[in-house]
Every structure is written in C-alpha cells, then in structure tokens.
mmCIF file of C-alpha atoms and ligand atoms in Angstrom:
data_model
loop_
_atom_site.group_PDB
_atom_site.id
_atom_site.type_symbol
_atom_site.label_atom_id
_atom_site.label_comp_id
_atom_site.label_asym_id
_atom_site.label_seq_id
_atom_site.Cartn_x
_atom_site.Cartn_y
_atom_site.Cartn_z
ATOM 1 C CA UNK A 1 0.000 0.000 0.000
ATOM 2 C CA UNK A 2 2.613 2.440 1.094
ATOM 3 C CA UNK A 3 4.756 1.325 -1.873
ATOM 4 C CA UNK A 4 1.717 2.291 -3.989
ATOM 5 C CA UNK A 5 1.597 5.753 -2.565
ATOM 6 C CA UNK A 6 4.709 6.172 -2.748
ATOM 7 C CA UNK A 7 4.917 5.435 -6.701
ATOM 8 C CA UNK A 8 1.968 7.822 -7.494
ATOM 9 C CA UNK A 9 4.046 10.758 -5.183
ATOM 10 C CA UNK A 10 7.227 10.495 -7.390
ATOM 11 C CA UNK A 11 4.305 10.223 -10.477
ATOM 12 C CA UNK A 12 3.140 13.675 -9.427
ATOM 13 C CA UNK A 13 6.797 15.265 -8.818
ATOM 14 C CA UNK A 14 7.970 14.111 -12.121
ATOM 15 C CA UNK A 15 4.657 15.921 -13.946
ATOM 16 C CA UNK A 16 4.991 18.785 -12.093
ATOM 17 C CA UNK A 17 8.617 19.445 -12.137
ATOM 18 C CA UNK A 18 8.264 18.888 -16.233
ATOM 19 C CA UNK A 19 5.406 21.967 -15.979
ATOM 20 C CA UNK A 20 7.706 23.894 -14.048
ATOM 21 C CA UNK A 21 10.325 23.205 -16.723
ATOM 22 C CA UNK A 22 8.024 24.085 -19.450
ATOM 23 C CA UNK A 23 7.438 27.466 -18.213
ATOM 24 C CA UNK A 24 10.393 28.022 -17.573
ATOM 25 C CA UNK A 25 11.520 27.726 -21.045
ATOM 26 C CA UNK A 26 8.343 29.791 -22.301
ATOM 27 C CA UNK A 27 9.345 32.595 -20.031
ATOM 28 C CA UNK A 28 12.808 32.559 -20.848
ATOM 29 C CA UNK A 29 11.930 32.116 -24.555
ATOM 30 C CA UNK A 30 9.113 34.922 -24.819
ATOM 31 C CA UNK A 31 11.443 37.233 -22.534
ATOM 32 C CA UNK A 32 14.454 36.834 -25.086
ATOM 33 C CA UNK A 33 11.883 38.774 -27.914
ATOM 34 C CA UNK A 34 9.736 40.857 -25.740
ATOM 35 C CA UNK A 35 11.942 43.837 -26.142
ATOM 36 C CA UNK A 36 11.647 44.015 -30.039
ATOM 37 C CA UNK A 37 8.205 43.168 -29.233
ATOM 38 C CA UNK A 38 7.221 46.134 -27.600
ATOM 39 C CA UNK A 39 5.618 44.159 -24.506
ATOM 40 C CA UNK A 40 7.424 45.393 -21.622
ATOM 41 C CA UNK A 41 6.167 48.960 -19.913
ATOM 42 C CA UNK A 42 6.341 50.193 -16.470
ATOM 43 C CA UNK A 43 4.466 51.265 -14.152
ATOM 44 C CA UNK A 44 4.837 53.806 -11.227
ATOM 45 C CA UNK A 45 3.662 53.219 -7.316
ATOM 46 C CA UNK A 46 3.441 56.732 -4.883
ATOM 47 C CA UNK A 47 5.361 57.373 -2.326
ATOM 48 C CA UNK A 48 3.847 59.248 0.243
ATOM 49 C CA UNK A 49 4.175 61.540 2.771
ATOM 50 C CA UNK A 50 2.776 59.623 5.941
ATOM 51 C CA UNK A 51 2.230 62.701 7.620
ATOM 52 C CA UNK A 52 0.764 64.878 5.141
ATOM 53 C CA UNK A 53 -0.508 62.155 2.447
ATOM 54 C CA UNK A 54 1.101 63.946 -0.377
ATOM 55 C CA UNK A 55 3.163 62.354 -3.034
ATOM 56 C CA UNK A 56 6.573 62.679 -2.691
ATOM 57 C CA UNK A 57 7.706 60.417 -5.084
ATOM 58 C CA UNK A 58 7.201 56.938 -6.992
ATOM 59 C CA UNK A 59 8.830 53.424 -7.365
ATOM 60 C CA UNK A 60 8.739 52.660 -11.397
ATOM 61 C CA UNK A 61 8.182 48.695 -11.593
ATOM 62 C CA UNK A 62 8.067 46.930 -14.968
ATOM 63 C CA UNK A 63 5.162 44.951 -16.664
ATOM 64 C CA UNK A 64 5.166 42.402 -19.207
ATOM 65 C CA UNK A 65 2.054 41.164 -21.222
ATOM 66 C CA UNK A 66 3.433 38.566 -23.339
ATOM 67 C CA UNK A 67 1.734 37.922 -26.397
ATOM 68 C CA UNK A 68 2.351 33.909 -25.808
ATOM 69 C CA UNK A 69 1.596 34.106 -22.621
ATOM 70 C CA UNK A 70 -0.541 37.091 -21.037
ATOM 71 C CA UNK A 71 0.632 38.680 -18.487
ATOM 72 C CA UNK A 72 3.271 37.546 -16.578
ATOM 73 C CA UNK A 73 4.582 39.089 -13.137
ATOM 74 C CA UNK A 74 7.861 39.906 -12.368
ATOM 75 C CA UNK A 75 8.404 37.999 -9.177
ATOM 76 C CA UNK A 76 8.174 35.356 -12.030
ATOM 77 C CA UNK A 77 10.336 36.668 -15.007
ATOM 78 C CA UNK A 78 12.946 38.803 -13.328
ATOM 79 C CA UNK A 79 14.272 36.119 -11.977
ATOM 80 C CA UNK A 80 14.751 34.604 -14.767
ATOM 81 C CA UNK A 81 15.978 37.392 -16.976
ATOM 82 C CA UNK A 82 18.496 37.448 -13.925
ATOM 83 C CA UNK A 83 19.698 34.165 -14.565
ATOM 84 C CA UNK A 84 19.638 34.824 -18.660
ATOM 85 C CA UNK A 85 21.598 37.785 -18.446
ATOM 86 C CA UNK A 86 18.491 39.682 -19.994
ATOM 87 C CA UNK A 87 18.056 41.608 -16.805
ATOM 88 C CA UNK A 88 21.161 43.726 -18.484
ATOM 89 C CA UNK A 89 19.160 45.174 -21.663
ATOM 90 C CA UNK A 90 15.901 45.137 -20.146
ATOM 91 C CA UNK A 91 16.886 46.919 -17.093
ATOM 92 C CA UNK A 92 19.053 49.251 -18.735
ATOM 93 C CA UNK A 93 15.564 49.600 -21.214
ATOM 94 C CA UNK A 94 14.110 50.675 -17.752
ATOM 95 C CA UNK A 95 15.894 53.022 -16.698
ATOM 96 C CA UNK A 96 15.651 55.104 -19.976
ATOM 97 C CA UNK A 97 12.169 54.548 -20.035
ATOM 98 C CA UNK A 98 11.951 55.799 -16.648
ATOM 99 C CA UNK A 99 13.992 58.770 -17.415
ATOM 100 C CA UNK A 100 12.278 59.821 -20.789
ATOM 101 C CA UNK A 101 8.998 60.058 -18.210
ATOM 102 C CA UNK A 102 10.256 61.769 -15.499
ATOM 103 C CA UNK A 103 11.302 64.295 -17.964
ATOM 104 C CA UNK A 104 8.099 64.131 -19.951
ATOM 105 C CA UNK A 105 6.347 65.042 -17.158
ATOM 106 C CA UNK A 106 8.653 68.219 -16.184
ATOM 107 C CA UNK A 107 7.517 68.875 -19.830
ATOM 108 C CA UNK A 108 3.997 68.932 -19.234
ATOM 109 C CA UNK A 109 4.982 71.509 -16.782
ATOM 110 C CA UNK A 110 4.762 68.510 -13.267
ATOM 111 C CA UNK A 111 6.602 69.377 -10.424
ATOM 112 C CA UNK A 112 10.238 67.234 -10.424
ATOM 113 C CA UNK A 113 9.610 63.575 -8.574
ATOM 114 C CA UNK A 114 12.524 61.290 -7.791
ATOM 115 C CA UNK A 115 11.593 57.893 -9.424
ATOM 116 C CA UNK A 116 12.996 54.815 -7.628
ATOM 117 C CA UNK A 117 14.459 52.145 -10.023
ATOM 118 C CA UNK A 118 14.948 48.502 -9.118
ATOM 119 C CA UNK A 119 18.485 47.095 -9.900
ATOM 120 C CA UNK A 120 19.403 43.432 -10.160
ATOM 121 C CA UNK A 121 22.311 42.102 -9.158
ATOM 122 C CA UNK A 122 23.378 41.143 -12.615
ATOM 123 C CA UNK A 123 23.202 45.067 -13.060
ATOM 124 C CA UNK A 124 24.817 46.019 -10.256
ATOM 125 C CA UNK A 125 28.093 43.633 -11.067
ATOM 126 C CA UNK A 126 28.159 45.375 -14.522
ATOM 127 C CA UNK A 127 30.995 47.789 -14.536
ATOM 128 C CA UNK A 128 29.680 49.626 -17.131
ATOM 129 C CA UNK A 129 26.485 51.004 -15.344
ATOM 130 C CA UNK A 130 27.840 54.123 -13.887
ATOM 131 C CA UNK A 131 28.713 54.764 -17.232
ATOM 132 C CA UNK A 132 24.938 53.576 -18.714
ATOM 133 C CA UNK A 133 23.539 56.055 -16.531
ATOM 134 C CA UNK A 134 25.446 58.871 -16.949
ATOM 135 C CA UNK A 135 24.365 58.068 -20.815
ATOM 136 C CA UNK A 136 20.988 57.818 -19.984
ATOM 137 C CA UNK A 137 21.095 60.776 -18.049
ATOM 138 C CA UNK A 138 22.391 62.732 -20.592
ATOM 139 C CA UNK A 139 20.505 61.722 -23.338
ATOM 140 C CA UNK A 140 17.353 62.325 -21.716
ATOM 141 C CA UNK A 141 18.322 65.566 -19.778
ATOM 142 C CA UNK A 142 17.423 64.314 -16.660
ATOM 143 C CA UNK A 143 18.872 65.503 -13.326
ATOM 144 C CA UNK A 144 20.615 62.961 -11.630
ATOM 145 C CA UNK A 145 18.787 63.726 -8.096
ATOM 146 C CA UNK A 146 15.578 62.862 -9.252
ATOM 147 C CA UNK A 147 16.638 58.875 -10.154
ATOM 148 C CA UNK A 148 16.785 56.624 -6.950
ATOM 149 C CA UNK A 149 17.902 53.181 -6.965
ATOM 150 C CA UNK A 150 17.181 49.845 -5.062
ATOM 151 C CA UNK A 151 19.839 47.810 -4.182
ATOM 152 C CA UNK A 152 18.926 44.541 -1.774
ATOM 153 C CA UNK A 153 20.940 43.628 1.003
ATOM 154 C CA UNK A 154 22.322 40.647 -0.606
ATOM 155 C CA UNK A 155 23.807 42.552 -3.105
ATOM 156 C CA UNK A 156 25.710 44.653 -0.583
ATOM 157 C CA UNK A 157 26.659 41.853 1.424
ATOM 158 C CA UNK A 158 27.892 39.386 -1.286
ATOM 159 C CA UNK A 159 31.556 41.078 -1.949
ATOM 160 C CA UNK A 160 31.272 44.182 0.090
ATOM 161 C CA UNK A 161 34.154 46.003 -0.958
ATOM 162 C CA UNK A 162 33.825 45.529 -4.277
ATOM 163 C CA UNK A 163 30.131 47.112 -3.403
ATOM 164 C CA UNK A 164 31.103 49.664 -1.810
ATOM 165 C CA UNK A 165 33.385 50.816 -4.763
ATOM 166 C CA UNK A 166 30.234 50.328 -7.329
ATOM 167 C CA UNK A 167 27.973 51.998 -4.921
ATOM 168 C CA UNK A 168 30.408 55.310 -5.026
ATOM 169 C CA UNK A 169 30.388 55.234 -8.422
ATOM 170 C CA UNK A 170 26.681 55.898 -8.743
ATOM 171 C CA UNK A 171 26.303 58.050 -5.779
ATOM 172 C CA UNK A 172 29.164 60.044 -7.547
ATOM 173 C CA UNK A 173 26.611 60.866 -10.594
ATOM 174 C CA UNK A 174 24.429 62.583 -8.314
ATOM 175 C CA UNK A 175 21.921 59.749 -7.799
ATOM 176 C CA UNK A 176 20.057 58.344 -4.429
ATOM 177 C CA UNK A 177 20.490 54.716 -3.725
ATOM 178 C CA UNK A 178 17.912 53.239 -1.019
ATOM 179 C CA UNK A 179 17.979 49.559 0.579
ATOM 180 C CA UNK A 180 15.449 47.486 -0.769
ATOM 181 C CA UNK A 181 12.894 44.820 1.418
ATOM 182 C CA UNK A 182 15.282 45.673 4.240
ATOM 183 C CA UNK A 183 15.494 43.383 7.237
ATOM 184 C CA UNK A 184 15.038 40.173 4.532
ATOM 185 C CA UNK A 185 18.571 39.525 3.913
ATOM 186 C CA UNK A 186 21.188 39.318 5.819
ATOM 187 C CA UNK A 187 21.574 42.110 7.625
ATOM 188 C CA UNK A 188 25.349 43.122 8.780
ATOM 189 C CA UNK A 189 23.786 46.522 10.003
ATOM 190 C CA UNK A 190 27.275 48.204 11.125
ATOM 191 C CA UNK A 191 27.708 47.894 6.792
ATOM 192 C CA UNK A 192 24.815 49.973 6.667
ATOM 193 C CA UNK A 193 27.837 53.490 7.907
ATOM 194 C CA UNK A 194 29.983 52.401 5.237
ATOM 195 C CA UNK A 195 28.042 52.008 2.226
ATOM 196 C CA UNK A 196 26.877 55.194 0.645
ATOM 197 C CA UNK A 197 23.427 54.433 1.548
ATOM 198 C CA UNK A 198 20.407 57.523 1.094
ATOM 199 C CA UNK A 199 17.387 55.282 2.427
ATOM 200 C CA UNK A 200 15.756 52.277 3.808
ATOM 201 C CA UNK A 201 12.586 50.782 2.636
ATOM 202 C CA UNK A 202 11.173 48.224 5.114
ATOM 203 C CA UNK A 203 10.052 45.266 3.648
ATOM 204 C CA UNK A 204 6.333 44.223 3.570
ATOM 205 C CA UNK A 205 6.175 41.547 5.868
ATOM 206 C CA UNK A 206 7.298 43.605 8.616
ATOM 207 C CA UNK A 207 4.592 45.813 7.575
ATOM 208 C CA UNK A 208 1.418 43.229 7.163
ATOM 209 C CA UNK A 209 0.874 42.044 10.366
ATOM 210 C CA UNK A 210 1.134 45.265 11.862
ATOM 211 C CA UNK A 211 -1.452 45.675 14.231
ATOM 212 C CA UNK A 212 -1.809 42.131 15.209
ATOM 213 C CA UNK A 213 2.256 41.235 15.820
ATOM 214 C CA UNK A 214 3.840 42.932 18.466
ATOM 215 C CA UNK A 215 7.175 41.297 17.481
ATOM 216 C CA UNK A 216 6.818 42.974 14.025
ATOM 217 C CA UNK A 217 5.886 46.339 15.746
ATOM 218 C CA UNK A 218 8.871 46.040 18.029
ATOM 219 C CA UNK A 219 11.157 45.355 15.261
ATOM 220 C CA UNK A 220 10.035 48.141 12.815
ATOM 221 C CA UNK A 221 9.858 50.615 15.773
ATOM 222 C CA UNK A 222 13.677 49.399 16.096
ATOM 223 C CA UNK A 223 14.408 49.867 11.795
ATOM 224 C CA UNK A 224 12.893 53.305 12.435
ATOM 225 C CA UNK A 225 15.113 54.675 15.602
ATOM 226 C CA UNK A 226 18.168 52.803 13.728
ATOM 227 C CA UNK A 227 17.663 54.765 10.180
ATOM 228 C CA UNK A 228 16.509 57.896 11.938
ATOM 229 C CA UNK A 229 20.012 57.761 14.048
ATOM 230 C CA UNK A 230 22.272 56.781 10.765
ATOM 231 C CA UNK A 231 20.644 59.808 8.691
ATOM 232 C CA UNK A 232 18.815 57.466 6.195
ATOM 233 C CA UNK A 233 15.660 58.058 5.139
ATOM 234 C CA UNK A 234 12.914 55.671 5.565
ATOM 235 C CA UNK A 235 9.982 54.049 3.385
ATOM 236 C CA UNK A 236 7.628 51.442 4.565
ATOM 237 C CA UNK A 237 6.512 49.609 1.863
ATOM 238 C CA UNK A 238 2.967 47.501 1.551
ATOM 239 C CA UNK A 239 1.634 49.622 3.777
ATOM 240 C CA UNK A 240 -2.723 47.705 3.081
ATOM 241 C CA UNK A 241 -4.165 49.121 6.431
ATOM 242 C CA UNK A 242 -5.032 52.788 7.957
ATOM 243 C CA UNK A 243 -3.938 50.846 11.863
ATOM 244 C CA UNK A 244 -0.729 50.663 9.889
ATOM 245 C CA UNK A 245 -0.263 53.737 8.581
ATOM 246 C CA UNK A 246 -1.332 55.183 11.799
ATOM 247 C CA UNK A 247 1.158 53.460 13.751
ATOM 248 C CA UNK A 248 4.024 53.816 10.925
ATOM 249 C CA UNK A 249 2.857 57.595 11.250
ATOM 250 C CA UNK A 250 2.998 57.805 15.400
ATOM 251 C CA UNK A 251 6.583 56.284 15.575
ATOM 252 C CA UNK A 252 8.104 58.647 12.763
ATOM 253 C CA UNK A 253 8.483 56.614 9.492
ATOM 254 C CA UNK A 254 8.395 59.947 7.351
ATOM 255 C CA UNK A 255 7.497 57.900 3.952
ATOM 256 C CA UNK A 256 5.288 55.038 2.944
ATOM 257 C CA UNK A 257 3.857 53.094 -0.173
ATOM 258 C CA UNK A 258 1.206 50.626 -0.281
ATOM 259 C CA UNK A 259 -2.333 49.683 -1.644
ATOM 260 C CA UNK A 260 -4.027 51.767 0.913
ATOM 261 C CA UNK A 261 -2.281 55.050 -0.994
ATOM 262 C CA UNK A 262 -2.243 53.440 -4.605
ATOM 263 C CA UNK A 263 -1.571 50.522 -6.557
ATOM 264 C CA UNK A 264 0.891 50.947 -9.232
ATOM 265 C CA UNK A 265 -0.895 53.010 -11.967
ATOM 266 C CA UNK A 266 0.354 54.041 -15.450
ATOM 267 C CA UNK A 267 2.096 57.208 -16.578
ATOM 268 C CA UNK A 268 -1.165 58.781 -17.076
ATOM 269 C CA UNK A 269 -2.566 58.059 -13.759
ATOM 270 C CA UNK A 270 0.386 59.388 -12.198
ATOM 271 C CA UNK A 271 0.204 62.694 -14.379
ATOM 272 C CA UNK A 272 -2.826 63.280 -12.692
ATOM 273 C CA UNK A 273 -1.490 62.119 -9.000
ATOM 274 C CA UNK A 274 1.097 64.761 -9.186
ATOM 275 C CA UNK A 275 -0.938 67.346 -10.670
ATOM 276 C CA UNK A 276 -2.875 67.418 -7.343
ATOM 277 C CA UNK A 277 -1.532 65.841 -4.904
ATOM 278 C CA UNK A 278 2.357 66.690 -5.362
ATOM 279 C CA UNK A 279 4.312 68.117 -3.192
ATOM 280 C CA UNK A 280 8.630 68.046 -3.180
ATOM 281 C CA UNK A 281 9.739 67.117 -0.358
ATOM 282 C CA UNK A 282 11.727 70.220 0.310
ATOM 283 C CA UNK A 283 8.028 72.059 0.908
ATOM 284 C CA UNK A 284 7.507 69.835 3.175
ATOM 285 C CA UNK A 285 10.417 70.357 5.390
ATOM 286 C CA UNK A 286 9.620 73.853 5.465
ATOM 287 C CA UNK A 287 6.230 73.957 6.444
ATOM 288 C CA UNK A 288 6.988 71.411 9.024
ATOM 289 C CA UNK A 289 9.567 73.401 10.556
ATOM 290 C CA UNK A 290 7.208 76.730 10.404
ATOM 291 C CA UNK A 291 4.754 74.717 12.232
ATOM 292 C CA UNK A 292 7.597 73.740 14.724
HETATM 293 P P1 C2E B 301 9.757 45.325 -4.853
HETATM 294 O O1 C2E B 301 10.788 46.183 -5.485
HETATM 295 O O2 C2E B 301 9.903 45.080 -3.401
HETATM 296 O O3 C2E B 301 8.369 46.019 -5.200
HETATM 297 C C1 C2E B 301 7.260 46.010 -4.366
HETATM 298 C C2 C2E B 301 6.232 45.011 -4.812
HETATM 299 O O4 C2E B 301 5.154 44.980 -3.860
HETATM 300 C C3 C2E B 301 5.583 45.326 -6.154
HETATM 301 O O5 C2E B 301 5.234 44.083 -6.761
HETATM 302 C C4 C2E B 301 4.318 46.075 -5.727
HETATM 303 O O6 C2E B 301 3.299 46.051 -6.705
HETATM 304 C C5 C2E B 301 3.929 45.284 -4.505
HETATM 305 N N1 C2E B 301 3.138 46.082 -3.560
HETATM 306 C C6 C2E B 301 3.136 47.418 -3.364
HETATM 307 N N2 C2E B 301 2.280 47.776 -2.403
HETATM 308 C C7 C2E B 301 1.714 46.635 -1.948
HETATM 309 C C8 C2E B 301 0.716 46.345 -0.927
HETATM 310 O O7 C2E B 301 0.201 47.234 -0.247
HETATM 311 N N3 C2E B 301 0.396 45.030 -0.752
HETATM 312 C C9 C2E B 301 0.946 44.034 -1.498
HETATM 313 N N4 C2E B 301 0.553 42.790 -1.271
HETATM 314 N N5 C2E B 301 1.893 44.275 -2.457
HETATM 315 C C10 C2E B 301 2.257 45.553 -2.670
HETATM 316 P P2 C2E B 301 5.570 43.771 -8.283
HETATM 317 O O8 C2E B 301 5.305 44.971 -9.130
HETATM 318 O O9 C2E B 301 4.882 42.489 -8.622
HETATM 319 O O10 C2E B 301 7.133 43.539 -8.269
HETATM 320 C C11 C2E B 301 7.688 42.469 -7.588
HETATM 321 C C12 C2E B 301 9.189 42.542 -7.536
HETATM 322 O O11 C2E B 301 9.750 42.415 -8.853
HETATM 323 C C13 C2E B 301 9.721 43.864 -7.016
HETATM 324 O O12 C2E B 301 9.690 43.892 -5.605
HETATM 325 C C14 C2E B 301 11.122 43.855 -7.579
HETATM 326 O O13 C2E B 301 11.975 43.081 -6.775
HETATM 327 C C15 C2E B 301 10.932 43.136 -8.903
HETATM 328 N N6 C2E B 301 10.885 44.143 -9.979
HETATM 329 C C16 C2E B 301 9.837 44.878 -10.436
HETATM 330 N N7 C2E B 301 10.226 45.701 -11.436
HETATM 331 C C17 C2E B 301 11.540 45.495 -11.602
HETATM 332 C C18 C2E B 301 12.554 46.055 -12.481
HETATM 333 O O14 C2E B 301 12.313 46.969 -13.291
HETATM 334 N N8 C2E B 301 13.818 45.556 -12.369
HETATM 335 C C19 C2E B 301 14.151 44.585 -11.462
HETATM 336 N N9 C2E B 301 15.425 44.163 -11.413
HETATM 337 N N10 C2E B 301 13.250 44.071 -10.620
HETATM 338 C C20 C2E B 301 11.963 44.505 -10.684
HETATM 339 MG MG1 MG B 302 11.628 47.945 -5.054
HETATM 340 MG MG1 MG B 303 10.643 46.472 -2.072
HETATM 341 MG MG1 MG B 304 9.583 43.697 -1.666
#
C-alpha cells in the first residue's frame, strides 16, 4: 500500500517538475523577444508623505504582457531574466524609459519627482552602469537627483568592498540609492555606515501584520530609531491598512507606499497624482519646521 503511494508521489513530482520546466523555457523564450516586441512597460507606485498624504515620489516597476503568454509578473520573469543575463538590456531599457517620463512630465509643466528604479544584481556587477547612466542621463536631460535606486541587502553583502566601490560610483553621478525589502537579507547593520546608503525601505512583511504582531511592531519601531540615528531616510513599503499607517505615522516613518495610498498606476494616472496631490519634499520640510 505504502509502496503504492509512494509510486503515485514520485508520479506527481515528475509531472509537475516537467510543468515547471516548461514554463520556464516559455518565459525565458518569450522574454528573449519581448523587447523588439514592444511588450514590456512600467508602471509607477506613490510614495507618500505619511504625515501629510502627499506624493513625494514613486517606485517605477516593470510589466510584461506577453503575447504567448498574457501577463506575466515579475516575481516570475525577473528572476529569470536574472539568470539569462536579460536583466542587463531590459533593465538598462528601464531606466531610460523611466527617465524619458520623469522628464516628460517636467515637460507637461509637473513638479520634479525622484523615481525609484529597481536594480538586479546582474546590473549592479556590470561595470559599465555608472557609465549607462550617466548616458541615460544625458541623453534624456534628466537631473541625476531625481533617479533613486534599489539595491537589496544581498547585493551589498555578497563582496562588500567591491560594493562599496560600485555603490560610489553611482552616488558620484548625483543619484540616491535606497535599501530594498530591508530586514530580509542578511543584515550586517554596522555595513549599513559604510556604504553610501540615502534610504531604507522596510520590507512588507514587517509591515502586514502590523497591528496584530507585536514582534513585528517592536522590530520596525527598532528599523525606524536605527535609520533615523544613521541619517537614512525611511519608506515602509505595503503599507494595506489605515492601523498601519497610523502606527508607521505615530513612531516617525516619514514615507510610505502601499495599496491603501495606490496601486501601481500608469504614466497617465500618475500625471494626474502629481498634478494634485504633489508636493517636493523640500516644501515639506519647510512647512513642518514653520509649524515647529
Ligand atoms: P519590490 O521592489 O519590493 O516592489 C514592491 C512590490 O510589492 C511590487 O510588486 C508592488 O506592486 C507590490 N506592492 C506594493 N504595495 C503593496 C501592498 O500594499 N500590498 C501588497 N501585497 N503588495 C504591494 P511587483 O510589481 O509584482 O514587483 C515584484 C518585484 O519584482 C519587485 O519587488 C522587484 O523586486 C521586482 N521588480 C519589479 N520591477 C523590476 C525592475 O524593473 N527591475 C528589477 N530588477 N526588478 C523589478
Ligand atoms: Mg523595489
Ligand atoms: Mg521592495
Ligand atoms: Mg519587496
């Protein structure tokens, strides 16, 4: 009987590891035209103010509708355009697309917002990125302040001094660089002085089981008096709930992004966002300190 079991198990494994292996190929395969194909776009999620509500910025991430296979999220295909070595053009397609929008919408006369662009670690190992984005940059005549990029802790960790060198030569161009679904990876915090860092964003599951967890509200009280005492900047990100913006709010996370603000809209969408609801984040500071 168990022997019989145990026979139709291994059946099961074998079809479902040859699905998984399937896809795989499909995703890798679609992924290696959907460039020429015109099927990737991004989209852009607010960041906002958790004291005033405004938006203060935006994290750009990218879509794909394949036209094999629909749409397909990233937590699926940038891993495997990391693996491919297509995270290199497509994320360097990113980044200009980002930057021809940011400066689309100066054009339509929008107040400046800092964009936050994810980086793989594939891109980050590249020594010719600095270079990319001072290209990019250029071409686009975008100021360097208004890109932001999000490293993960692993990619810090991994061969630190060689980060430390790549992370100076993009804070060099005049870009931000913020630490991405921090408290995840391994976290060596006294790296965290030495790297070149701008700001932390705290990773959802901190976030979702805020108010319910005291553990997760003792630790993200602890992220928050650790980045305010470094001089980084703080996001919490997945932020579903008013309890948790509320209690985000109370303990002095400045900056937050989540469904309960927006979902990730399109360019158009976001237009409109920072037509009426924008406001830098250098207004802000002053108003808080007349108030003061
Ligand atoms: P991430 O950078 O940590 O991005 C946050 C993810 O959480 C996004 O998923 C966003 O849509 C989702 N999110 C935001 N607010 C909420 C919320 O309130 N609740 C929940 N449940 N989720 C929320 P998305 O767009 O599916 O992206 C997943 C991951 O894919 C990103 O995680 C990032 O690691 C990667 N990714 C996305 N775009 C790019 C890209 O252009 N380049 C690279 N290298 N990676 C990217
Ligand atoms: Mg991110
Ligand atoms: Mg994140
Ligand atoms: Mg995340």
């Amino acid at each position: 009987h168990a022997k019989k079991k145990g026979r139709n198990n291994f059946q099961f494994y074998t079809d479902s590891l040859s699905n998984d292996m399937v896809r795989r190929l499909q995703v890798e395969t679609g992924l290696r035209r959907a460039l020429e194909r015109d099927e990737l776009s991004v989209v852009y999620q607010p960041k906002v103010d958790l004291e005033t509500r405004m938006v203060v910025g935006a994290e750009a991430l990218l879509r794909w509708r394949s036209t094999d296979l629909g749409d397909v999220s990233p937590t699926e295909f940038v891993p495997v355009a990391e693996e491919t070595g297509l995270v290199v053009p497509i994320g360097e397609w990113v980044l200009r697309a980002v930057c021809k929008q940011i400066k689309a919408w100066l054009d339509e006369g929008l107040p400046p917002v800092r964009v936050g662009v994810n980086l793989s670690a594939r891109q980050f190992r590249d020594q010719g990125l600095a270079e990319t984005i001072k290209g990019i940059l250029r071409d686009t005549g975008v100021q360097a302040d208004l890109l932001d990029l999000e490293l993960t802790e692993s990619m810090l960790i991994e061969n630190a001094n060689e980060a430390i060198e790549a992370l100076w030569s993009l804070k060099n161009i005049g870009i931000t660089l913020s630490i991405d679904d921090f408290g995840t990876g391994y976290s060596s915090l006294s790296y965290l002085k030495r790297f070149p860092i701008d700001a932390l964003k705290i990773d959802r599951s901190f976030i979702m089981d805020i108010p319910a967890s005291e553990d997760d509200m003792a630790i993200t009280q602890a992220i928050i008096r650790m980045a305010s005492s470094l001089g980084l900047k703080l996001v919490a990100e997945g932020i579903e709930t008013e309890d948790q913006a509320e209690f985000l709010r109370v303990n002095n996370c400045e900056l937050g992004q989540g469904y309960l603000f927006s979902r990730p809209i399109d360019h158009n969408n976001m237009a409109a966002l920072l037509a009426d609801g924008f406001m830098p984040p250098e207004v802000i500071l002053a108003k808080r300190s007349a108030v003061a």
